[in-house]
Short mmCIF file of C-alpha atoms and ligand atoms in Angstrom, two decimals:
data_model
loop_
_atom_site.label_atom_id
_atom_site.label_comp_id
_atom_site.label_asym_id
_atom_site.label_seq_id
_atom_site.Cartn_x
_atom_site.Cartn_y
_atom_site.Cartn_z
CA MET A 1 68.36 30.26 61.22
CA LEU A 2 65.59 30.68 58.69
CA MET A 3 64.37 27.20 57.78
CA VAL A 4 61.50 26.43 55.65
CA GLY A 5 58.43 25.43 57.96
CA ALA A 6 57.38 21.66 58.64
CA GLY A 7 53.80 22.95 57.86
CA GLU A 8 54.82 24.06 54.53
CA ILE A 9 56.39 20.69 53.50
CA ALA A 10 53.59 18.87 54.87
CA GLY A 11 51.22 20.90 52.66
CA VAL A 12 53.38 20.15 49.54
CA VAL A 13 53.31 16.38 50.07
CA GLY A 14 49.73 16.59 51.13
CA ARG A 15 49.13 17.87 47.42
CA TYR A 16 51.12 15.12 45.99
CA ASP A 17 49.30 12.20 44.10
CA PRO A 18 50.58 9.15 46.37
CA LYS A 19 50.49 6.89 43.24
CA LYS A 20 52.90 9.19 41.29
CA VAL A 21 55.47 10.08 43.73
CA SER A 22 58.93 10.21 42.22
CA ILE A 23 62.51 10.20 43.76
CA ALA A 24 64.72 12.93 42.56
CA THR A 25 68.38 13.95 43.38
CA ILE A 26 71.25 15.81 41.87
CA GLY A 27 73.39 13.80 39.18
CA SER A 28 76.54 13.43 41.26
CA HIS A 29 77.83 11.68 44.33
CA SER A 30 75.61 8.66 45.03
CA ALA A 31 72.91 9.40 42.57
CA LEU A 32 73.34 5.96 40.85
CA ASN A 33 72.69 4.27 44.23
CA ILE A 34 69.78 6.43 44.72
CA PHE A 35 68.28 6.02 41.12
CA LYS A 36 68.81 2.31 41.27
CA GLY A 37 67.05 1.67 44.65
CA ALA A 38 64.27 4.15 43.74
CA ARG A 39 63.76 2.08 40.34
CA GLU A 40 63.67 -1.29 42.26
CA GLU A 41 61.05 -0.15 44.48
CA GLY A 42 58.94 0.87 41.53
CA PHE A 43 59.56 4.67 41.76
CA ARG A 44 60.14 7.24 38.65
CA THR A 45 63.25 8.88 38.85
CA VAL A 46 64.40 12.54 38.25
CA CYS A 47 67.94 13.61 37.78
CA VAL A 48 68.66 17.17 38.19
CA CYS A 49 72.17 17.95 36.99
CA ALA A 50 74.50 20.53 35.23
CA LYS A 51 74.85 20.58 31.67
CA GLY A 52 77.19 18.01 30.54
CA ARG A 53 76.83 15.59 33.59
CA ASP A 54 73.77 14.03 32.37
CA LYS A 55 75.90 12.17 29.65
CA LEU A 56 76.98 9.97 32.47
CA TYR A 57 73.51 9.24 34.00
CA ARG A 58 72.11 8.46 30.53
CA ARG A 59 74.64 5.85 30.09
CA PHE A 60 73.17 3.91 33.13
CA ARG A 61 69.51 4.40 31.94
CA LEU A 62 68.35 5.00 35.50
CA ALA A 63 66.77 8.30 35.32
CA ASP A 64 63.11 8.71 33.82
CA GLU A 65 63.28 12.69 33.61
CA TYR A 66 66.22 14.98 33.48
CA ILE A 67 66.18 18.62 34.63
CA ILE A 68 69.37 20.12 33.06
CA LEU A 69 70.66 23.21 34.64
CA ASP A 70 73.42 25.61 33.48
CA LYS A 71 75.01 25.53 36.73
CA LEU A 72 73.98 23.32 39.93
CA GLN A 73 73.32 26.42 42.10
CA ASP A 74 70.29 27.23 39.94
CA ILE A 75 68.46 24.19 41.46
CA THR A 76 67.20 26.50 44.09
CA GLY A 77 65.37 28.74 41.51
CA GLU A 78 61.65 28.75 41.48
CA ASP A 79 61.16 27.29 38.07
CA VAL A 80 63.01 24.05 39.24
CA GLN A 81 61.11 23.78 42.77
CA GLU A 82 57.69 24.17 40.75
CA ARG A 83 58.91 21.41 38.33
CA LEU A 84 60.05 19.12 40.93
CA LYS A 85 56.69 19.57 42.89
CA GLU A 86 54.86 18.97 39.62
CA LEU A 87 56.72 15.63 39.33
CA ASN A 88 55.48 14.85 42.77
CA SER A 89 59.30 14.54 43.95
CA VAL A 90 60.72 13.61 47.14
CA VAL A 91 64.39 14.67 46.97
CA ILE A 92 67.12 12.60 48.62
CA PRO A 93 70.01 14.72 49.56
CA HIS A 94 73.49 13.49 49.20
CA GLY A 95 77.10 15.03 49.59
CA SER A 96 76.63 17.42 46.85
CA PHE A 97 73.82 19.35 48.56
CA ASN A 98 76.14 20.71 51.08
CA ALA A 99 79.22 20.75 48.94
CA TYR A 100 77.89 22.92 46.13
CA LEU A 101 74.94 24.57 47.09
CA GLU A 102 74.43 27.76 48.98
CA GLN A 103 73.29 26.90 52.41
CA LYS A 104 70.76 29.87 53.07
CA ARG A 105 68.95 29.21 49.74
CA LEU A 106 68.71 25.35 50.55
CA ARG A 107 67.17 26.15 54.00
CA GLU A 108 64.52 27.91 52.16
CA TRP A 109 64.07 25.36 49.52
CA SER A 110 60.44 24.28 49.53
CA VAL A 111 60.81 20.77 47.75
CA PRO A 112 60.29 17.96 50.43
CA ILE A 113 63.58 16.47 51.21
CA PHE A 114 63.79 12.73 52.78
CA GLY A 115 65.92 13.59 55.75
CA ASN A 116 66.03 16.08 58.77
CA ARG A 117 67.06 19.55 57.25
CA THR A 118 68.40 20.82 60.60
CA LEU A 119 70.69 18.13 60.94
CA LEU A 120 71.78 18.17 57.45
CA ASP A 121 72.75 21.74 58.09
CA VAL A 122 74.99 20.58 60.95
CA GLU A 123 77.30 18.87 58.57
CA THR A 124 78.37 22.29 57.65
CA SER A 125 79.78 22.97 61.03
CA ARG A 126 82.54 20.82 62.40
CA VAL A 127 82.19 22.42 65.69
CA ARG A 128 78.31 21.45 65.93
CA GLN A 129 79.05 17.90 64.43
CA HIS A 130 81.44 17.41 67.25
CA GLU A 131 79.04 18.65 69.96
CA TRP A 132 76.41 16.18 68.71
CA MET A 133 78.93 13.15 68.91
CA ARG A 134 80.25 14.38 72.21
CA GLY A 135 76.76 14.76 73.58
CA ALA A 136 75.99 11.24 72.40
CA GLY A 137 78.97 10.10 74.60
CA LEU A 138 81.42 9.17 71.62
CA LYS A 139 85.09 9.48 71.66
CA VAL A 140 86.04 12.29 69.59
CA PRO A 141 89.55 13.55 68.69
CA LYS A 142 90.96 16.57 70.73
CA VAL A 143 90.47 19.92 69.01
CA TYR A 144 93.47 22.63 69.04
CA LYS A 145 92.09 26.20 68.86
CA SER A 146 95.48 27.69 67.33
CA PRO A 147 98.39 26.32 65.66
CA SER A 148 100.58 27.37 68.66
CA ASP A 149 98.42 24.69 70.73
CA ILE A 150 99.74 21.83 68.77
CA LYS A 151 101.07 19.01 70.59
CA GLY A 152 102.18 15.85 68.86
CA LEU A 153 100.57 14.91 65.46
CA ALA A 154 97.59 17.19 64.37
CA PHE A 155 95.41 16.90 61.29
CA VAL A 156 94.46 20.07 59.66
CA LYS A 157 91.13 20.34 57.69
CA PHE A 158 89.22 23.18 55.87
CA PRO A 159 85.44 24.18 55.63
CA GLY A 160 82.94 22.05 54.04
CA ALA A 161 82.37 18.41 52.45
CA LYS A 162 85.42 18.84 50.29
CA GLY A 163 86.44 15.42 50.26
CA GLY A 164 89.70 15.66 52.19
CA LYS A 165 91.23 18.02 49.21
CA GLY A 166 94.02 20.01 50.80
CA TYR A 167 93.96 18.45 54.25
CA PHE A 168 97.65 17.85 55.75
CA VAL A 169 99.32 16.38 58.81
CA VAL A 170 101.65 18.38 61.09
CA ASP A 171 103.39 18.21 64.57
CA ASN A 172 104.21 21.95 65.29
CA GLU A 173 103.14 25.44 64.33
CA GLU A 174 106.31 26.25 62.17
CA ALA A 175 105.38 23.12 59.90
CA PHE A 176 101.63 24.13 59.91
CA GLU A 177 102.65 27.70 58.45
CA LYS A 178 104.82 26.16 55.88
CA LYS A 179 102.25 23.54 54.84
CA ILE A 180 99.45 25.90 54.73
CA ARG A 181 101.29 28.16 52.24
CA LEU A 182 102.26 25.17 50.15
CA MET A 183 98.54 23.91 49.95
CA VAL A 184 97.42 27.31 48.71
CA LYS A 185 100.23 27.73 46.32
CA SER A 186 99.58 24.27 44.77
CA LYS A 187 95.91 25.55 44.69
CA LEU A 188 94.47 22.62 47.05
CA ILE A 189 92.69 25.34 49.11
CA THR A 190 92.06 29.01 48.54
CA ALA A 191 93.54 31.76 50.38
CA GLU A 192 89.97 32.28 51.93
CA GLU A 193 89.84 28.56 53.05
CA ALA A 194 93.20 29.01 54.50
CA LYS A 195 91.86 31.50 57.19
CA SER A 196 89.55 28.90 58.58
CA PRO A 197 91.87 25.86 59.53
CA TYR A 198 90.34 23.28 61.89
CA ILE A 199 93.15 21.36 63.81
CA GLN A 200 92.49 18.14 65.24
CA GLU A 201 94.48 15.63 67.05
CA TYR A 202 95.69 13.01 64.55
CA ILE A 203 94.20 9.64 65.60
CA ILE A 204 96.47 6.64 64.56
CA GLY A 205 94.57 3.50 63.72
CA VAL A 206 92.37 2.06 60.93
CA ASN A 207 89.79 4.40 59.25
CA VAL A 208 86.44 2.62 59.20
CA TYR A 209 83.04 4.14 57.95
CA PRO A 210 79.97 2.59 59.43
CA HIS A 211 76.58 3.36 57.34
CA TYR A 212 73.18 3.25 59.24
CA PHE A 213 69.55 3.75 58.36
CA HIS A 214 67.18 5.12 61.11
CA SER A 215 63.52 4.09 60.34
CA VAL A 216 60.93 6.77 61.57
CA LEU A 217 58.31 4.23 60.74
CA SER A 218 59.73 1.20 62.97
CA GLY A 219 61.77 3.15 65.30
CA GLU A 220 64.78 0.90 64.84
CA THR A 221 68.30 1.73 63.61
CA GLU A 222 69.81 -0.56 61.33
CA PHE A 223 73.48 -0.99 60.63
CA MET A 224 73.75 -1.24 56.96
CA GLY A 225 77.49 -1.82 56.20
CA VAL A 226 80.68 -0.30 56.36
CA ASP A 227 83.32 0.90 53.96
CA LYS A 228 87.01 2.22 53.99
CA ARG A 229 88.21 4.91 51.77
CA TYR A 230 91.16 5.20 49.01
CA GLU A 231 92.59 8.76 49.34
CA SER A 232 95.22 10.45 47.12
CA SER A 233 98.05 10.89 47.82
CA VAL A 234 98.21 9.31 51.21
CA ASP A 235 97.33 5.94 50.18
CA GLY A 236 100.01 5.93 47.59
CA VAL A 237 102.71 7.50 49.76
CA TYR A 238 103.85 4.15 51.41
CA ARG A 239 104.76 3.01 47.87
CA ILE A 240 107.60 5.19 47.91
CA PRO A 241 110.66 4.25 49.95
CA VAL A 242 111.22 6.42 53.13
CA PRO A 243 114.53 7.84 52.17
CA GLU A 244 113.01 9.16 48.66
CA GLN A 245 109.91 10.41 50.60
CA ILE A 246 112.28 12.56 52.97
CA GLY A 247 114.26 13.68 49.87
CA GLN A 248 111.06 14.98 47.85
CA GLU A 249 109.48 16.12 51.11
CA VAL A 250 106.40 14.32 50.15
CA SER A 251 103.37 15.90 51.75
CA PRO A 252 100.36 13.62 51.58
CA SER A 253 96.69 14.97 51.19
CA PHE A 254 93.36 13.11 51.50
CA THR A 255 91.61 13.65 48.19
CA ILE A 256 88.87 10.93 48.10
CA VAL A 257 89.12 8.74 45.15
CA GLY A 258 87.19 5.68 45.93
CA ASN A 259 85.97 3.18 48.53
CA PHE A 260 86.28 -0.37 49.40
CA PRO A 261 83.66 -2.49 50.93
CA MET A 262 84.72 -4.19 54.31
CA VAL A 263 83.29 -6.07 57.11
CA LEU A 264 84.37 -5.77 60.87
CA ARG A 265 85.58 -8.04 63.41
CA GLU A 266 82.40 -9.49 64.82
CA SER A 267 82.94 -8.45 68.48
CA LEU A 268 83.18 -4.74 67.33
CA LEU A 269 79.69 -4.85 66.05
CA ASP A 270 77.79 -4.34 69.35
CA GLU A 271 79.64 -1.29 69.90
CA ILE A 272 78.84 -0.01 66.10
CA PHE A 273 75.20 -0.70 66.78
CA GLY A 274 75.47 1.26 70.20
CA ILE A 275 77.10 4.31 68.30
CA GLY A 276 74.40 4.53 65.73
CA GLU A 277 71.65 4.32 68.62
CA ARG A 278 73.54 7.02 70.77
CA ILE A 279 73.77 9.28 67.60
CA VAL A 280 69.96 8.89 66.93
CA ALA A 281 68.98 9.37 70.45
CA GLU A 282 71.12 12.93 70.96
CA SER A 283 69.67 13.78 67.35
CA GLN A 284 66.27 13.45 68.77
CA ARG A 285 67.13 15.92 71.50
CA LEU A 286 68.99 18.14 69.39
CA ALA A 287 66.64 18.56 66.32
CA PRO A 288 63.41 16.50 66.84
CA PRO A 289 62.28 14.30 65.14
CA GLY A 290 65.81 13.53 64.83
CA ILE A 291 67.58 11.60 62.22
CA ILE A 292 65.35 10.42 59.33
CA GLY A 293 66.76 7.54 57.08
CA ALA A 294 70.29 7.41 56.10
CA PHE A 295 73.15 8.48 58.35
CA CYS A 296 76.94 7.63 58.25
CA MET A 297 79.83 7.93 60.77
CA GLU A 298 83.58 8.40 60.02
CA THR A 299 85.74 6.62 62.63
CA ILE A 300 89.12 5.48 63.49
CA ILE A 301 89.68 2.28 65.56
CA ARG A 302 92.61 2.49 67.66
CA GLU A 303 95.01 -0.39 68.38
CA ASN A 304 93.33 -1.11 71.51
CA LEU A 305 89.87 -1.17 69.56
CA GLU A 306 88.78 2.02 70.93
CA ILE A 307 86.38 3.78 68.32
CA VAL A 308 87.06 7.37 67.78
CA ALA A 309 84.46 9.33 65.85
CA PHE A 310 85.28 12.44 63.87
CA GLU A 311 82.80 13.09 61.47
CA ILE A 312 79.07 12.32 60.85
CA SER A 313 76.70 12.93 57.86
CA SER A 314 72.88 13.03 58.30
CA ARG A 315 72.45 11.40 54.75
CA ILE A 316 73.71 8.85 52.32
CA VAL A 317 77.68 8.76 52.14
CA ALA A 318 79.54 7.84 48.68
CA GLY A 319 80.72 4.88 50.58
CA CYS A 320 77.60 3.36 50.28
CA ASN A 321 78.29 3.12 46.66
CA ALA A 322 80.77 0.15 47.39
CA LEU A 323 77.68 -1.90 48.62
CA ILE A 324 75.22 -1.27 45.68
CA GLY A 325 73.26 -4.63 45.35
CA GLN A 326 73.91 -6.18 48.70
CA SER A 327 76.16 -5.93 51.81
CA PRO A 328 76.79 -8.71 53.97
CA TYR A 329 74.99 -7.05 57.03
CA MET A 330 72.06 -6.49 54.96
CA TYR A 331 72.17 -10.34 53.71
CA LEU A 332 71.92 -11.19 57.38
CA MET A 333 68.89 -8.73 58.18
CA TYR A 334 66.92 -9.11 54.83
CA ASP A 335 65.88 -11.92 52.76
CA GLU A 336 66.44 -10.03 49.66
CA PRO A 337 69.20 -7.78 48.39
CA MET A 338 69.12 -4.49 50.24
CA TYR A 339 71.44 -1.40 49.91
CA MET A 340 71.15 2.24 51.13
CA GLY A 341 69.45 3.53 47.82
CA LYS A 342 66.82 0.74 48.05
CA ARG A 343 66.33 0.94 51.80
CA MET A 344 65.76 4.76 51.60
CA ALA A 345 63.13 4.17 48.54
CA ARG A 346 61.49 1.16 50.67
CA GLU A 347 60.91 3.67 53.63
CA ILE A 348 59.33 6.12 51.30
CA LYS A 349 57.28 3.43 49.68
CA ASP A 350 56.19 2.22 53.26
CA ALA A 351 55.30 5.88 54.41
CA ILE A 352 53.19 6.38 51.39
CA ARG A 353 51.46 3.04 52.11
CA LEU A 354 50.67 3.87 55.69
CA ASP A 355 49.78 7.50 54.64
CA ARG A 356 52.81 8.90 56.59
CA LEU A 357 54.91 10.67 54.22
CA PRO A 358 54.73 13.96 56.07
CA ASP A 359 56.49 12.18 59.01
CA ILE A 360 59.52 11.31 56.91
CA VAL A 361 60.23 14.57 54.99
CA THR A 362 61.14 18.11 56.00
P1 LIG B 401 81.39 14.57 43.27
O1 LIG B 401 79.79 14.45 42.55
O2 LIG B 401 82.37 13.33 42.91
O3 LIG B 401 82.01 15.91 42.75
O4 LIG B 401 81.16 14.61 44.59
C1 LIG B 401 80.25 15.60 45.36
C2 LIG B 401 80.66 15.85 46.94
O5 LIG B 401 80.92 14.59 47.58
C3 LIG B 401 82.23 16.21 46.95
O6 LIG B 401 82.40 17.23 47.80
C4 LIG B 401 83.07 15.18 46.91
O7 LIG B 401 84.30 15.47 47.73
C5 LIG B 401 82.19 14.21 47.96
N1 LIG B 401 82.47 12.86 47.63
C6 LIG B 401 82.34 12.25 46.30
N2 LIG B 401 82.55 10.87 46.62
C7 LIG B 401 83.05 10.72 47.71
C8 LIG B 401 83.47 9.41 48.38
N3 LIG B 401 83.63 8.48 47.96
N4 LIG B 401 83.82 9.79 49.71
C9 LIG B 401 83.37 10.81 50.48
N5 LIG B 401 83.15 12.06 49.89
C10 LIG B 401 82.83 12.00 48.40
P1 LIG B 402 87.01 14.37 56.46
O1 LIG B 402 86.97 15.67 55.63
O2 LIG B 402 86.94 14.55 57.98
O3 LIG B 402 86.10 13.19 56.05
O4 LIG B 402 88.47 13.58 56.50
C1 LIG B 402 88.96 13.38 55.43
C2 LIG B 402 90.04 12.10 55.63
O5 LIG B 402 90.98 12.68 56.53
C3 LIG B 402 89.45 10.98 56.46
O6 LIG B 402 88.91 9.97 55.51
C4 LIG B 402 90.68 10.34 57.16
O7 LIG B 402 91.44 9.57 56.11
C5 LIG B 402 91.45 11.63 57.54
N1 LIG B 402 91.18 12.17 58.69
C6 LIG B 402 90.17 12.91 59.36
N2 LIG B 402 90.34 13.37 60.44
C7 LIG B 402 91.34 12.43 61.11
C8 LIG B 402 91.95 12.30 62.40
N3 LIG B 402 91.51 13.13 63.38
N4 LIG B 402 92.83 11.70 62.61
C9 LIG B 402 93.52 10.95 61.55
N5 LIG B 402 92.94 11.14 60.23
C10 LIG B 402 91.96 11.79 60.08
#
């Protein structure tokens, strides 16, 4: 895999004026969280966004500079990279980086990113994510190689961070074929995507999404908070009485609409910390120096309180937006309001102060 070299990125930040470092991100996903945190830590902020999307960010008055593109894909253009370097920008990646940008060009992008690029890239492969989680000793759902292997309830997903769009649940091959045709027909997935289904055991339990921050500077893994998602139409289906559901052949999908903040039963917290620490340890083996900064897990807690992990993101997730300002766990750890956007900016600020910026960017 061609990836921009560590030396090149260290060279770029080496030329930055430490007093003028700005924090940049794409205007979408969790940009408001990132900009607010950056502002609170005294950074200038740069919003790179597609024409028309800047309107939203201007309403919140959180960005100092805008780089407006005809389309988001132009972010990998030489001129945009040069402008970001002129602005001494450290880029904070979020869900839109993998969802909307071309992987190959992103790997070659020469603007410093707060995070580990190799691990960000793992997000594009469910197989590699599962190897990582399994390597960390976590419980993960069974994977079915082919629709004919399906036994019991199975969950069918499609490539990329699509926020659950077009996913479905089935319990046999025939139902699988029928639903995949339905999803293409209703344009929830493309015919191309339909060729690469990823079929997992369906885990019954409660979905819980913990957020973590691994500080390279202190070596500590912090548990930042946890959210729960609200997905359409699955979270609305239960409002329809069962006979009508059957009559209408309701087929729920999992398009993310929003998130709720939540707290966990206190006795679960030890295991939640353990999961984060094991993921970090395995990441250090897989892609040294391992996780840098934000990372988040998607888990389901079964009725016997077993925690099953099914996805990992080596970056901020949008569920952190439910905790902008403060989370109960951050309140316990810090004597001041703290949340993911601010925690990330704090790490960048500390790295600049300690002259260690090259250690936290790739
Ligand atoms: P957006 O800017 O809303 O188009 O989101 C960018 C990417 O992040 C898309 O792939 C979305 O599906 C995903 N995304 C946005 N919000 C959330 C969320 N609350 N939870 C999970 N994924 C999300
Ligand atoms: P993902 O794109 O992997 O984040 O999945 C989107 C949504 O599908 C999740 O938020 C869950 O509601 C649901 N989900 C994903 N995997 C499973 C699974 N193995 N069992 C049950 N529900 C799942």
